[in-house]
Short mmCIF file of C-alpha atoms and ligand atoms in Angstrom, two decimals:
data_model
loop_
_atom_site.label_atom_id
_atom_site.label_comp_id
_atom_site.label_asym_id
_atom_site.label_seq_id
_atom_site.Cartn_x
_atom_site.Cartn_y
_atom_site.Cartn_z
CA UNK A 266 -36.90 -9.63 -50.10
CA UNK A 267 -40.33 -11.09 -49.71
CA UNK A 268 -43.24 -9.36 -47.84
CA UNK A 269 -44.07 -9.62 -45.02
CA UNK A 270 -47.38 -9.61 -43.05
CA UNK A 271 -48.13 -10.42 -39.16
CA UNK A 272 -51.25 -12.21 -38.08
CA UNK A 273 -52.33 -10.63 -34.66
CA UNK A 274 -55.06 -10.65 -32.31
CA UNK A 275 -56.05 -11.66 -28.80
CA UNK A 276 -55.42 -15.04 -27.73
CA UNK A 277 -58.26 -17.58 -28.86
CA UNK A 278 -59.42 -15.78 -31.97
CA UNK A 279 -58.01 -18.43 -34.37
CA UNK A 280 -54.57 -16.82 -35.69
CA UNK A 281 -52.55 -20.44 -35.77
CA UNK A 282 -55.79 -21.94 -36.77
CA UNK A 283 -55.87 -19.28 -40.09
CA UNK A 284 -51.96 -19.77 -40.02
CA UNK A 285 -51.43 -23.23 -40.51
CA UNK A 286 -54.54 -23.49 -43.00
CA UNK A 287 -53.18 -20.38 -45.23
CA UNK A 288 -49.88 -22.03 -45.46
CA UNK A 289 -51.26 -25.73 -46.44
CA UNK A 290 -53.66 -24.13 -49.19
CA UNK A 291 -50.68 -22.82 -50.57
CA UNK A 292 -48.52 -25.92 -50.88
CA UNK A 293 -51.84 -27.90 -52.05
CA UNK A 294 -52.78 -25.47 -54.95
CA UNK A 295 -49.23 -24.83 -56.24
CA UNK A 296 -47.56 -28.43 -56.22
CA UNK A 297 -44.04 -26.53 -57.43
CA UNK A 298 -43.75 -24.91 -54.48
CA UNK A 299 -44.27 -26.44 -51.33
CA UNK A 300 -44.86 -24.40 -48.54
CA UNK A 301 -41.49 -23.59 -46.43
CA UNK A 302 -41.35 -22.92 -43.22
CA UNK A 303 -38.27 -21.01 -41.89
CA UNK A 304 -39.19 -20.99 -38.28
CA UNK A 305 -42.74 -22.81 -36.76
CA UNK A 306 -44.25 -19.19 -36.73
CA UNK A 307 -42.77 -17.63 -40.24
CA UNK A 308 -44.52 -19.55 -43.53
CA UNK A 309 -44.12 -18.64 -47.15
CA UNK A 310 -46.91 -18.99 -49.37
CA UNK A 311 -47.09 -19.16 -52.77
CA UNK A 312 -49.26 -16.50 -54.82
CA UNK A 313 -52.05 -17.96 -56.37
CA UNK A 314 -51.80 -17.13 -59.83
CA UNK A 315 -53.74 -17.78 -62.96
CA UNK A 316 -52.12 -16.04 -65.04
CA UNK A 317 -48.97 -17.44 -64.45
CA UNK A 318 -49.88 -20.77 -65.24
CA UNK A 319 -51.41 -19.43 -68.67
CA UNK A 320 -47.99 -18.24 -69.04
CA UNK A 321 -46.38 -21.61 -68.62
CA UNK A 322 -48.89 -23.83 -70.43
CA UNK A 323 -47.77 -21.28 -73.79
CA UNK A 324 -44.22 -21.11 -73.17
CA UNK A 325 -44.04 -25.13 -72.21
CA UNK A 326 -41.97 -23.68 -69.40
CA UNK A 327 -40.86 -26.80 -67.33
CA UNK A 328 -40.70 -25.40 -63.86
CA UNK A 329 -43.28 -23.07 -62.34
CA UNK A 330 -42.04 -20.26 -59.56
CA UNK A 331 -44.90 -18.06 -58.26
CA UNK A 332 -44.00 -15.22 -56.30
CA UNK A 333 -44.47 -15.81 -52.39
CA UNK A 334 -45.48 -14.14 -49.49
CA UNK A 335 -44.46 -14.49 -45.80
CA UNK A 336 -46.67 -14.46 -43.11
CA UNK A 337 -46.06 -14.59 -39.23
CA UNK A 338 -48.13 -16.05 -36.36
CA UNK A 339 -47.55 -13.51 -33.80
CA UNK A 340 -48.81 -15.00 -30.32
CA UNK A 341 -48.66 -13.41 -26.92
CA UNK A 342 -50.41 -10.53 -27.24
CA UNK A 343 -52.41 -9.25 -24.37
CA UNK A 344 -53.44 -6.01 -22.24
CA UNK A 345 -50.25 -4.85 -21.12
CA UNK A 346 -47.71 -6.19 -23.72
CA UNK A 347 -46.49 -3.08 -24.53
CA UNK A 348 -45.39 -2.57 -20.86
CA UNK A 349 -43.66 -6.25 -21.25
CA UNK A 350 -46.76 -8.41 -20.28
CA UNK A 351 -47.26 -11.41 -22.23
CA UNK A 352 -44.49 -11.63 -24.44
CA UNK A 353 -44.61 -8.06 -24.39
CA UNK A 354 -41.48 -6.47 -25.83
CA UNK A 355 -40.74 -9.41 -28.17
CA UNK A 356 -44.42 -9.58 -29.62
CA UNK A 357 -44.11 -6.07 -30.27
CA UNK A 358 -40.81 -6.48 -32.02
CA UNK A 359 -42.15 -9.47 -34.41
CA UNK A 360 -44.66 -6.66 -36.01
CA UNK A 361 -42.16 -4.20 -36.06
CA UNK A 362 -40.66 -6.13 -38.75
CA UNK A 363 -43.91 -6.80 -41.15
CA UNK A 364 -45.15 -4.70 -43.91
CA UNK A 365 -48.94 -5.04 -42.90
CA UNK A 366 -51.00 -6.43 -40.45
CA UNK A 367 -54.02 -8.84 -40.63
CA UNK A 368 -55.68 -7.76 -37.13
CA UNK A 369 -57.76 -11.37 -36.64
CA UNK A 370 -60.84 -10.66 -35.03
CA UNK A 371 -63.15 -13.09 -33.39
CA UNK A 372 -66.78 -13.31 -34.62
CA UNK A 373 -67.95 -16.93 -33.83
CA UNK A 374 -69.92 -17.72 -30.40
CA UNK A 375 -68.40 -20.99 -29.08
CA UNK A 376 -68.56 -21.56 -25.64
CA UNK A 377 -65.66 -24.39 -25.57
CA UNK A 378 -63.49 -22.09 -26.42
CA UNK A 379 -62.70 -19.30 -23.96
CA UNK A 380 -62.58 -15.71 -24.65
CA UNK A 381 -59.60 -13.54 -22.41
CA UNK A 382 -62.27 -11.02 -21.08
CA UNK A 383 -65.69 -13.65 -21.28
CA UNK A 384 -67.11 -11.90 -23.86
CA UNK A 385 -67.49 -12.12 -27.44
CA UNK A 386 -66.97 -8.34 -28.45
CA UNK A 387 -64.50 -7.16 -31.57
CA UNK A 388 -64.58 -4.02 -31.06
CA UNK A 389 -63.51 -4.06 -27.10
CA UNK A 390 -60.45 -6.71 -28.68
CA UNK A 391 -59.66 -4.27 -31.65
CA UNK A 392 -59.29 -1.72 -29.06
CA UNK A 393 -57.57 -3.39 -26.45
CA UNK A 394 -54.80 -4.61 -29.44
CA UNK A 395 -54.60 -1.35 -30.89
CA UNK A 396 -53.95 0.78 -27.78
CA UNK A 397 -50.81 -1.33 -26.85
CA UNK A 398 -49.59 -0.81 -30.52
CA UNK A 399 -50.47 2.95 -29.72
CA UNK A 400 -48.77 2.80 -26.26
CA UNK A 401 -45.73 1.22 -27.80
CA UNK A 402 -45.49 3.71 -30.41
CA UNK A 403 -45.97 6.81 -27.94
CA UNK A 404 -42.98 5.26 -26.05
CA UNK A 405 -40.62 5.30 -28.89
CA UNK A 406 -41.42 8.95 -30.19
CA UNK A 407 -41.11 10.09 -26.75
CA UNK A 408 -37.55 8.19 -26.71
CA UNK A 409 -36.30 10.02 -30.20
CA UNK A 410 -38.11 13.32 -28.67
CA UNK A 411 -35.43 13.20 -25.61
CA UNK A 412 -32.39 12.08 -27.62
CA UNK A 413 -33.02 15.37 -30.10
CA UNK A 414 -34.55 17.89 -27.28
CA UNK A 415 -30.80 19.39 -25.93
CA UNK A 416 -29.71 19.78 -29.65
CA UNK A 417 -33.09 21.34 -30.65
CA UNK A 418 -33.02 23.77 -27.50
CA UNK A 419 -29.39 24.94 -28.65
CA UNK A 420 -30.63 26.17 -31.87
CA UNK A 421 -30.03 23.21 -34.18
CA UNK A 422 -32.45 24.35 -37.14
CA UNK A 423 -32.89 20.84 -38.36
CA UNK A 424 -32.99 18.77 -35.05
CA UNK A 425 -35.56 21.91 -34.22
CA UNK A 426 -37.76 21.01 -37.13
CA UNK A 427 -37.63 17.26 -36.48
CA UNK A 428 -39.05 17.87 -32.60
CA UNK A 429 -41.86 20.08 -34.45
CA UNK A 430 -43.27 16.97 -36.47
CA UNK A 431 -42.30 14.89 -33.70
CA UNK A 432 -44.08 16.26 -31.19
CA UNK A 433 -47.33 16.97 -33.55
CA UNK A 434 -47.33 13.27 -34.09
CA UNK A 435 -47.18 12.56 -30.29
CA UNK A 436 -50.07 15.02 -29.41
CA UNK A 437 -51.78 12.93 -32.39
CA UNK A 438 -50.77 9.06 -30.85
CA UNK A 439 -52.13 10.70 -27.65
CA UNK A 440 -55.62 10.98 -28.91
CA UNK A 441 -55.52 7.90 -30.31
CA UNK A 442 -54.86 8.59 -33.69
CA UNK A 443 -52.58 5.78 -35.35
CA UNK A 444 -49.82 7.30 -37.55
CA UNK A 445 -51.25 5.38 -40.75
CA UNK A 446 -54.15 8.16 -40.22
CA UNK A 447 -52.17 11.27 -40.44
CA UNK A 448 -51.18 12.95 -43.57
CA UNK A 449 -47.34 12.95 -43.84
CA UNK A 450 -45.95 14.74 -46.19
CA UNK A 451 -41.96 13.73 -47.29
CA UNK A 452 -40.84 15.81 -44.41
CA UNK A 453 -42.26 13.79 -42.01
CA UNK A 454 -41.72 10.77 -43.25
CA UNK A 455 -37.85 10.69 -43.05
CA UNK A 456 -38.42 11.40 -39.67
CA UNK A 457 -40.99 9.18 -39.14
CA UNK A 458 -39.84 6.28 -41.19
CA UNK A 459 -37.12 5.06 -39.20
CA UNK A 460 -38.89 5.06 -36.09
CA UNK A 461 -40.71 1.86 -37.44
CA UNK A 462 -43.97 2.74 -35.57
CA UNK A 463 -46.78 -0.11 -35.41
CA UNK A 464 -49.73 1.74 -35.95
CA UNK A 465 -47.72 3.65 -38.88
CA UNK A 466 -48.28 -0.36 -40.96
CA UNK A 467 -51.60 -0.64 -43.09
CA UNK A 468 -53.44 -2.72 -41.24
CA UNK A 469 -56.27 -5.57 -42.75
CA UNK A 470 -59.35 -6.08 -40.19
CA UNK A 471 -60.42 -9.94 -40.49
CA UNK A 472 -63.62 -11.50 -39.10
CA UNK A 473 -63.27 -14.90 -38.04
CA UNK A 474 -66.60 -16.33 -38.32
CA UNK A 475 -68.39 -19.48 -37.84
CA UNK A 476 -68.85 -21.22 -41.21
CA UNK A 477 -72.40 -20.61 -41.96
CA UNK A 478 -71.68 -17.05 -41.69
CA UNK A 479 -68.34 -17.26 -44.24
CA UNK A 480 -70.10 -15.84 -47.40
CA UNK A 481 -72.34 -13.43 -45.37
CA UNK A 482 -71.04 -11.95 -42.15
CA UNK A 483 -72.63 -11.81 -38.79
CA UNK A 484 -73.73 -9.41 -36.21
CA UNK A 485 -70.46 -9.27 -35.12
CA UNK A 486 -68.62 -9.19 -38.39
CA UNK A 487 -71.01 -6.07 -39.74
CA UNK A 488 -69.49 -3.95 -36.84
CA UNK A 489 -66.16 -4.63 -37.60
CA UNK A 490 -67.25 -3.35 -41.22
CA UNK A 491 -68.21 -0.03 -39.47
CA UNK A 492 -65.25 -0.14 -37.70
CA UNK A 493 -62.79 -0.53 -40.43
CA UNK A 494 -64.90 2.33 -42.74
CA UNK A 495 -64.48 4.48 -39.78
CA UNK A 496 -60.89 3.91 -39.66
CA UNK A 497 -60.48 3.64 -43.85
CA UNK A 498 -58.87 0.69 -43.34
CA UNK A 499 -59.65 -3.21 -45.19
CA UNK A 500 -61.95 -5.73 -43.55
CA UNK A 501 -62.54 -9.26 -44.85
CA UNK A 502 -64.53 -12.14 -43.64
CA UNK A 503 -63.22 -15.44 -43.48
CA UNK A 504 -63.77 -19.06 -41.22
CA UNK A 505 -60.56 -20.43 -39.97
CA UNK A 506 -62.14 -23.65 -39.60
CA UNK A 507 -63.31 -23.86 -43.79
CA UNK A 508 -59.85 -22.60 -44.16
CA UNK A 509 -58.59 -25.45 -42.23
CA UNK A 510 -60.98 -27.70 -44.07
CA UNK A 511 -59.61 -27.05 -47.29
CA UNK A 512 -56.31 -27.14 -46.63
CA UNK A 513 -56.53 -30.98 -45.64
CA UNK A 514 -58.19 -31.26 -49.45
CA UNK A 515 -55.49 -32.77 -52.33
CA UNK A 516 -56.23 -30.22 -54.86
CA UNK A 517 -57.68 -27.07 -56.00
CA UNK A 518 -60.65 -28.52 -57.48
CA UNK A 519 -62.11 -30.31 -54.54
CA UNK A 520 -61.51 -27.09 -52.72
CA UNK A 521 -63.67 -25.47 -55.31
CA UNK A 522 -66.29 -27.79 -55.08
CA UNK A 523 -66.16 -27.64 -50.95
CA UNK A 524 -66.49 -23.72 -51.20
CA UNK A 525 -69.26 -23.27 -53.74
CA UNK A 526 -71.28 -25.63 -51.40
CA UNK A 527 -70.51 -23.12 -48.75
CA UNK A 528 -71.51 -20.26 -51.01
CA UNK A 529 -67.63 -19.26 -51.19
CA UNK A 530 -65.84 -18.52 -54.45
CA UNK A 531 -62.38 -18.82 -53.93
CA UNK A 532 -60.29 -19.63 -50.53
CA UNK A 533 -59.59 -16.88 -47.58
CA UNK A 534 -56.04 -17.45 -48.88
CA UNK A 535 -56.38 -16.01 -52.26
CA UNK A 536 -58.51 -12.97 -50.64
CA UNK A 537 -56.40 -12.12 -48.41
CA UNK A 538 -53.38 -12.42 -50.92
CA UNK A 539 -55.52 -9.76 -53.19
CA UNK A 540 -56.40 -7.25 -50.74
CA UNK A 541 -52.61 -7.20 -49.13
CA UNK A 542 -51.17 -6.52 -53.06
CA UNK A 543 -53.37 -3.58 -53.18
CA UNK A 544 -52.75 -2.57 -49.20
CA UNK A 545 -48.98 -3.11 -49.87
CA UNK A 546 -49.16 -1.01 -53.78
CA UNK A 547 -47.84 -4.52 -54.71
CA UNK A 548 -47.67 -5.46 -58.83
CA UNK A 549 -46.29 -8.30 -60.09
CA UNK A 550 -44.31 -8.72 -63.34
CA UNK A 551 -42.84 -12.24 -65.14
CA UNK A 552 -40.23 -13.93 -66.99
CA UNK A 553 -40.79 -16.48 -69.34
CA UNK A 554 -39.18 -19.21 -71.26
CA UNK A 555 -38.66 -22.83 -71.47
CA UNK A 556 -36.88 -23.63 -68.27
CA UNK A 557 -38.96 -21.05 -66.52
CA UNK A 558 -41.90 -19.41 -65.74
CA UNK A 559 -41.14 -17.30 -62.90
CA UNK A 560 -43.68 -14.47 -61.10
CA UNK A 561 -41.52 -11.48 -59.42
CA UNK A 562 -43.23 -8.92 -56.94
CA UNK A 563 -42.85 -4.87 -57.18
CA UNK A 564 -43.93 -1.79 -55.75
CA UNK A 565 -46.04 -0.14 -57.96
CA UNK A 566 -44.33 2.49 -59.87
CA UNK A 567 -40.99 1.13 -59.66
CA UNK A 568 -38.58 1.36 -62.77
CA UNK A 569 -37.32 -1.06 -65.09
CA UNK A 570 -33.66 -1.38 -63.71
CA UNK A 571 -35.29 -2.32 -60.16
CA UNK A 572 -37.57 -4.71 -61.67
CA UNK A 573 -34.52 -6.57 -62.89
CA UNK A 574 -32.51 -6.29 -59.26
CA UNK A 575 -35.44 -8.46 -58.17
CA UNK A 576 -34.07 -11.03 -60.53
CA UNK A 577 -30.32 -10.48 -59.81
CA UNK A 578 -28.49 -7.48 -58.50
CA UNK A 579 -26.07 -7.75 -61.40
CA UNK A 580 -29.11 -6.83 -63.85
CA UNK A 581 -29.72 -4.08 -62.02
CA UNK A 582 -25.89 -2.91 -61.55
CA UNK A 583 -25.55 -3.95 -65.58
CA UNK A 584 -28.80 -2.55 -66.81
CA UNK A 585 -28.78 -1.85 -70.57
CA UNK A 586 -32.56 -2.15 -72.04
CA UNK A 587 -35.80 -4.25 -71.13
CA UNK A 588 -37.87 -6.16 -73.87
CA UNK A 589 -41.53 -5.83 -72.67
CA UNK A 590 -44.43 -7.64 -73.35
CA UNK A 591 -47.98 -6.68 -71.81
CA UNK A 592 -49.79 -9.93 -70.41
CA UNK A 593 -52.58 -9.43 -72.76
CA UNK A 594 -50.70 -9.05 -76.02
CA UNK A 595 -48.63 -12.21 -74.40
CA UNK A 596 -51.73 -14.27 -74.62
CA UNK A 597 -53.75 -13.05 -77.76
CA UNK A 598 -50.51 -13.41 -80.00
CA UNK A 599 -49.81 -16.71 -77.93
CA UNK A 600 -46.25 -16.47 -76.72
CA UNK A 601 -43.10 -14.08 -77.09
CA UNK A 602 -42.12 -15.01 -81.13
CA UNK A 603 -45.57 -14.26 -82.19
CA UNK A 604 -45.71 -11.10 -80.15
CA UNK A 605 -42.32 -9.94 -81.46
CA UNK A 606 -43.67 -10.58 -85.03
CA UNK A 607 -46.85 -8.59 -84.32
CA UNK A 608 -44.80 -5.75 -83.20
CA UNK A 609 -45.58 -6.18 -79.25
CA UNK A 610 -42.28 -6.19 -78.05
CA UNK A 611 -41.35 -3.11 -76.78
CA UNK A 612 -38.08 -2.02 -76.08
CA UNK A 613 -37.72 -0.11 -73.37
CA UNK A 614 -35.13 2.07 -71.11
CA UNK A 615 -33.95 3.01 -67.85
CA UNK A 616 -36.93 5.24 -66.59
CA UNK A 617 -39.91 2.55 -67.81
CA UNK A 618 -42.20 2.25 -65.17
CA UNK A 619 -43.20 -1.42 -65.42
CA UNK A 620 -47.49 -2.03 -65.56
CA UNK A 621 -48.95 -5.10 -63.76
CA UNK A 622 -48.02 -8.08 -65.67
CA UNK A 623 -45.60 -7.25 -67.72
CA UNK A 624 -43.62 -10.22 -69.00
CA UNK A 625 -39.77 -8.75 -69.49
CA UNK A 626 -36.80 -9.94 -70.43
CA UNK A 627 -33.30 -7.83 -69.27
CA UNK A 628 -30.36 -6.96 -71.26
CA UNK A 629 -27.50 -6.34 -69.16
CA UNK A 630 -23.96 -6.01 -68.89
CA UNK A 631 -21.49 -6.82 -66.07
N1 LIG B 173 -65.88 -22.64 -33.29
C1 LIG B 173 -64.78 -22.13 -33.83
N2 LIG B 173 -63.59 -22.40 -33.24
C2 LIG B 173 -62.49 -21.85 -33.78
C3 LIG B 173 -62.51 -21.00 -34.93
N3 LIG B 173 -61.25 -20.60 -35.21
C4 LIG B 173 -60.47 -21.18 -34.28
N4 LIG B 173 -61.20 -21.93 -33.41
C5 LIG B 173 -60.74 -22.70 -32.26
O1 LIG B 173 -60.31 -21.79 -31.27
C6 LIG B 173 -59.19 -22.33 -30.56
C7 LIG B 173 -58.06 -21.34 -30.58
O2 LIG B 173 -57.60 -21.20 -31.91
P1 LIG B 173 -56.09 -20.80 -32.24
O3 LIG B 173 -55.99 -20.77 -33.72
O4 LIG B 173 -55.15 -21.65 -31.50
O5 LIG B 173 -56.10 -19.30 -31.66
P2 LIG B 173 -54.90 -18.30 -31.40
O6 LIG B 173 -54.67 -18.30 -29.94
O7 LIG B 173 -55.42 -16.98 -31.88
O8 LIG B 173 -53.72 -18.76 -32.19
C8 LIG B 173 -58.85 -23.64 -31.24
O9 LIG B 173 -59.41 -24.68 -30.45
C9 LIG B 173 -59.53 -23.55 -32.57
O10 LIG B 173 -59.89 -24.81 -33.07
C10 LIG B 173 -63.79 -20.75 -35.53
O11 LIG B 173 -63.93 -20.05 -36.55
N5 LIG B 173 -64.89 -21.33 -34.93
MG1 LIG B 174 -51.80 -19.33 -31.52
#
């Protein structure tokens, strides 16, 4: 299962422009693992990852695998979608299926390219997005509400409870309130979960900027920055177009070079990648050897045993012990033999909760 994030905004703001270029980058800086695309609007890209090349280079591992991310161009949205204009219904649907959002804003004057309402203004086009997220949202809890009312108004002490927090979170969605900025408790959240509202997915403001504004902002881009305080959400600044740059570059280094000039440190790519690991409560662990130097993603807090159904269900099914080895101790002994001599191999049971980087290896049993 890879995750999964949606690239929305109004049309114009430079989604497929950020799309296409985040995909490229990825094929150009990891050369094992050329960017796939499973349908023209679904990419996977590869995780930039230091440390897993570090990894490699002391294991001599012959093939690198990083661990990948999908993202989705989601076109067609527009006032109205959630009452089927645009592609309405079907838009709405593609995010229903992501883990996060990247909300694209635009923040670059350019009068080639039109703007749907004539003016340049994120804030009007974050609203305008996230009311028909809201809209769509309010219709589905008010679906579930109905389908639960006649057993809740017989006396059904559970369905009775449910159209309690139900109707709480309508009143909320009502006032504009997303569901990502209520406080759910458990409770709620079987309740809530399954309803796979929009606005319940932690959402990423980014400002699409013109290029001499990448490393700084603009006016534009600092109230989006209010905005996204306001809201306690995640705001980045990026250019498409340098994004689009690079990704016509051969290889990481000229990309460097290109950046620096531009008073960038590191492609939108990569920042993106780092702020949606942290959104998501993503780690990521590795296994090492010869033939392999592969990086896995995890939910923070996850156990051993589901760390190794990553790898294979049967390691999970057959889960005896994990050998661990922290990242750092991996690197300052210089591989897993001199770790294992130094006494850094751990071994480790059932309810481990793996840390970020942890190299492992599984013992199982099928
Ligand atoms: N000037 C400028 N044009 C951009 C920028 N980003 C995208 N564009 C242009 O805006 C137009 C629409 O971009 P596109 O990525 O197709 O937008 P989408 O409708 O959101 O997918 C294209 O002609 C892009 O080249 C930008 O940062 N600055
Ligand atoms: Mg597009």
């Amino acid at each position: 299962m890879g995750f999964k994030t949606g690239i929305i905004g109004l049309p114009n703001v430079g989604k497929s422009t950020l799309f296409n270029a985040l995909t490229k980058t990825s094929s150009a800086q990891t050369a094992n693992f050329p960017f796939c695309t499973i349908d023209p609007n679904t990419g996977e890209v590869a995780v930039p990852d230091p440390k897993l090349e570090k990894l490699a280079k002391i294991a001599s591992s012959k093939i690198i695998v990083p661990t990948k991310m999908k993202f989705v161009d989601i076109a067609g949205l527009v006032k109205g979608a959630s009452k089927g204009e645009g592609l309405g219904n079907k838009f709405l649907a593609n995010i229903r299926e992501c883990d996060a959002i990247i909300h694209l804003l635009r923040c670059f004057d350019d009068d080639n390219i039109s703007h749907v309402s004539g003016k340049i203004d994120p804030l009007n086009d974050a609203e305008v997005i996230e009311t028909e997220l809201l809209l769509s949202d309010i219709h589905n809890v008010e679906k579930k509400i109905l389908s639960i009312q006649k057993k809740a108004n017989s006396g059904d002490i559970s369905s009775k409870k449910d159209l309690k927090i139900l109707e709480n979170l309508l009143i909320s969605l009502n006032n504009e309130k997303p569901a990502r900025a209520l406080d759910l408790d458990q409770d709620d959240l079987i309740i809530i979960k399954p309803l796979q509202l929009l606005t319940l997915k932690p959402i990423l403001y980014v400002c699409n900027v013109e290029e001499n504004s990448a490393s700084e902002g603009n006016k534009y881009s600092i109230k989006v920055k209010e905005l996204a305080e306001a809201k306690n959400a995640k705001c980045l600044i990026i250019s498409a177009v340098i994004e689009e740059e690079i990704s016509k570059l051969d290889n990481s280094e000229e990309a460097l070079m290109f950046l620096n000039d531009l008073g960038l440190d590191e492609p939108g790519l990569n920042k993106i990648i780092k702020v949606g690991y942290r959104m998501l409560n993503l780690i990521t662990f590795y296994t090492v050897g010869p033939k392999e130097a592969h990086a896995w993603t995890i939910t923070k807090d996850s156990c051993a045993p589901q760390a190794a159904g990553k790898i294979h269900s049967d390691f999970e099914k057959g889960f005896i012990r994990a050998e661990i080895i922290s990242y750092d101790d991996y690197i300052n002994f210089g591989g897993e033999i001199a770790s294992k001599d130094a006494g850094k191999m751990r071994i480790e049971g059932k309810t481990y909760i793996l840390n970020d980087s942890d190299i492992i290896n599984i013992l199982f049993n099928v």
